[in-house]
Amino acid sequence: MKTKYFILLLIVIVSCKTYKKDRFSYDYDSEKLWINSYKYEVFYGCISEGLKNDSLRIILQNKDLFNPCNELEFNQIDSARNIGNKVIKNAPKPFIKIDLGDEYLLKKNFISFNCLNYFASKELDSIARKEYKKMLKGEIKRALLVST
């Protein structure tokens, strides 16, 4: 009887998979590269909307290659950036204590914090995976049309 309980307990422990993030690496397989590139476009859309024409965004445009994936189509990039725009537009106003003379802080928000948190969210992971699967289906359909 104890053996049965032990085996049952072992099965439960082994079958419960915890959520793990991958270790950082500069090397990506094509799926991971596409998904992270899509997520980056969301992040860039979020930062761009939050900063508008701020100098950091201008520096990024002048110095950054953005991401190494050239497989995202313009409609996918636009869709991703629109998600990022919505993150900032829907961000609540911060609740912070303002001292006399610090009223300029009322025009600020937690832009980079919110954008980075959304980038790392399970929600965006799920959206990016769905978009990747849609992209694959589109490639398969195009390949079938070309081959006929």
Short mmCIF file of C-alpha atoms in Angstrom, two decimals:
data_model
loop_
_atom_site.label_atom_id
_atom_site.label_comp_id
_atom_site.label_asym_id
_atom_site.label_seq_id
_atom_site.Cartn_x
_atom_site.Cartn_y
_atom_site.Cartn_z
CA MET A 1 0.00 0.00 0.00
CA LYS A 2 2.83 2.40 0.86
CA THR A 3 4.41 1.65 -2.50
CA LYS A 4 1.24 2.70 -4.31
CA TYR A 5 1.13 6.00 -2.43
CA PHE A 6 4.80 6.57 -3.09
CA ILE A 7 4.37 5.91 -6.83
CA LEU A 8 1.28 8.15 -6.95
CA LEU A 9 3.16 10.92 -5.14
CA LEU A 10 6.11 10.52 -7.49
CA ILE A 11 3.84 10.77 -10.55
CA VAL A 12 2.22 13.93 -9.19
CA ILE A 13 5.59 15.54 -8.47
CA VAL A 14 7.03 14.64 -11.87
CA SER A 15 3.92 15.71 -13.78
CA CYS A 16 3.72 19.15 -12.16
CA LYS A 17 5.84 21.35 -14.38
CA THR A 18 6.82 24.73 -13.03
CA TYR A 19 7.00 27.80 -15.22
CA LYS A 20 10.63 28.44 -16.12
CA LYS A 21 12.20 31.21 -18.14
CA ASP A 22 15.04 30.30 -20.46
CA ARG A 23 18.54 31.36 -19.57
CA PHE A 24 19.82 34.34 -21.53
CA SER A 25 21.66 33.46 -24.71
CA TYR A 26 22.69 35.25 -27.88
CA ASP A 27 21.87 32.12 -29.90
CA TYR A 28 18.28 31.47 -30.91
CA ASP A 29 16.51 28.85 -32.94
CA SER A 30 14.23 30.28 -35.63
CA GLU A 31 11.03 29.96 -33.56
CA LYS A 32 12.50 31.64 -30.49
CA LEU A 33 14.06 34.37 -32.64
CA TRP A 34 10.75 35.11 -34.37
CA ILE A 35 8.80 35.17 -31.08
CA ASN A 36 11.35 37.40 -29.34
CA SER A 37 11.46 39.71 -32.36
CA TYR A 38 7.67 40.02 -32.28
CA LYS A 39 7.83 40.76 -28.56
CA TYR A 40 10.56 43.31 -29.22
CA GLU A 41 8.30 45.11 -31.69
CA VAL A 42 5.66 45.29 -28.95
CA PHE A 43 8.29 46.67 -26.57
CA TYR A 44 9.47 49.22 -29.14
CA GLY A 45 5.89 50.31 -29.82
CA CYS A 46 5.37 50.72 -26.09
CA ILE A 47 8.54 52.77 -25.59
CA SER A 48 7.87 54.86 -28.70
CA GLU A 49 4.35 55.71 -27.60
CA GLY A 50 5.50 56.50 -24.08
CA LEU A 51 8.45 58.68 -25.07
CA LYS A 52 7.04 60.19 -28.29
CA ASN A 53 9.95 62.12 -29.87
CA ASP A 54 12.25 61.92 -26.89
CA SER A 55 16.00 61.77 -27.47
CA LEU A 56 16.27 58.13 -26.31
CA ARG A 57 13.95 57.04 -29.12
CA ILE A 58 15.94 59.11 -31.62
CA ILE A 59 19.20 57.56 -30.41
CA LEU A 60 17.68 54.10 -30.82
CA GLN A 61 16.67 54.92 -34.38
CA ASN A 62 20.18 56.13 -35.19
CA LYS A 63 22.25 53.47 -33.39
CA ASP A 64 20.17 50.33 -32.90
CA LEU A 65 19.67 47.56 -35.45
CA PHE A 66 16.53 46.66 -33.47
CA ASN A 67 16.39 42.89 -33.91
CA PRO A 68 18.15 40.27 -36.06
CA CYS A 69 14.97 38.68 -37.44
CA ASN A 70 13.99 39.75 -40.94
CA GLU A 71 11.04 37.36 -41.19
CA LEU A 72 8.40 39.62 -39.65
CA GLU A 73 6.15 41.20 -42.24
CA PHE A 74 5.05 44.83 -42.04
CA ASN A 75 1.52 43.93 -40.93
CA GLN A 76 2.93 41.80 -38.10
CA ILE A 77 5.24 44.61 -37.01
CA ASP A 78 2.35 47.11 -37.09
CA SER A 79 0.14 44.74 -35.11
CA ALA A 80 2.86 44.21 -32.50
CA ARG A 81 3.58 47.92 -32.15
CA ASN A 82 -0.13 48.65 -31.76
CA ILE A 83 -0.22 46.27 -28.80
CA GLY A 84 2.69 48.20 -27.28
CA ASN A 85 0.90 51.50 -27.88
CA LYS A 86 -2.15 50.17 -26.01
CA VAL A 87 -0.01 49.16 -23.03
CA ILE A 88 1.05 52.77 -22.54
CA LYS A 89 -2.32 54.30 -23.37
CA ASN A 90 -4.00 52.02 -20.82
CA ALA A 91 -1.37 52.48 -18.12
CA PRO A 92 -2.90 53.98 -15.01
CA LYS A 93 -1.61 57.27 -13.75
CA PRO A 94 0.97 56.66 -11.03
CA PHE A 95 -0.01 57.27 -7.45
CA ILE A 96 2.97 59.12 -6.04
CA LYS A 97 3.43 61.77 -3.38
CA ILE A 98 4.22 65.16 -4.91
CA ASP A 99 5.97 67.76 -2.81
CA LEU A 100 5.56 71.47 -3.45
CA GLY A 101 7.72 72.38 -6.42
CA ASP A 102 7.67 68.85 -7.87
CA GLU A 103 4.47 69.28 -9.90
CA TYR A 104 6.38 68.40 -13.11
CA LEU A 105 6.27 64.79 -11.87
CA LEU A 106 2.53 64.73 -12.57
CA LYS A 107 3.31 64.52 -16.31
CA LYS A 108 5.46 61.42 -15.87
CA ASN A 109 4.60 57.75 -15.79
CA PHE A 110 6.42 54.45 -15.35
CA ILE A 111 7.03 53.99 -19.08
CA SER A 112 10.06 51.72 -19.27
CA PHE A 113 8.93 49.73 -16.23
CA ASN A 114 5.49 48.99 -17.69
CA CYS A 115 6.90 48.20 -21.14
CA LEU A 116 9.53 45.84 -19.77
CA ASN A 117 7.04 44.10 -17.50
CA TYR A 118 4.71 43.55 -20.44
CA PHE A 119 7.59 42.22 -22.54
CA ALA A 120 8.28 39.61 -19.85
CA SER A 121 4.61 38.71 -19.30
CA LYS A 122 2.99 35.36 -19.97
CA GLU A 123 0.26 37.27 -21.81
CA LEU A 124 2.68 38.57 -24.43
CA ASP A 125 4.39 35.16 -24.66
CA SER A 126 1.01 33.65 -25.50
CA ILE A 127 0.18 36.34 -28.08
CA ALA A 128 3.59 35.98 -29.74
CA ARG A 129 3.26 32.18 -29.93
CA LYS A 130 -0.18 32.50 -31.54
CA GLU A 131 1.18 34.97 -34.07
CA TYR A 132 4.07 32.62 -34.83
CA LYS A 133 1.66 29.76 -35.49
CA LYS A 134 -0.43 32.01 -37.76
CA MET A 135 2.74 32.95 -39.64
CA LEU A 136 3.67 29.28 -40.09
CA LYS A 137 0.19 28.45 -41.41
CA GLY A 138 0.49 31.32 -43.89
CA GLU A 139 3.88 30.05 -45.08
CA ILE A 140 2.50 26.54 -45.53
CA LYS A 141 -0.45 27.87 -47.53
CA ARG A 142 1.87 29.95 -49.74
CA ALA A 143 4.14 26.95 -50.29
CA LEU A 144 1.16 24.82 -51.30
CA LEU A 145 -0.06 27.49 -53.72
CA VAL A 146 3.38 27.79 -55.30
CA SER A 147 3.79 24.03 -55.67
CA THR A 148 0.46 23.57 -57.49
#
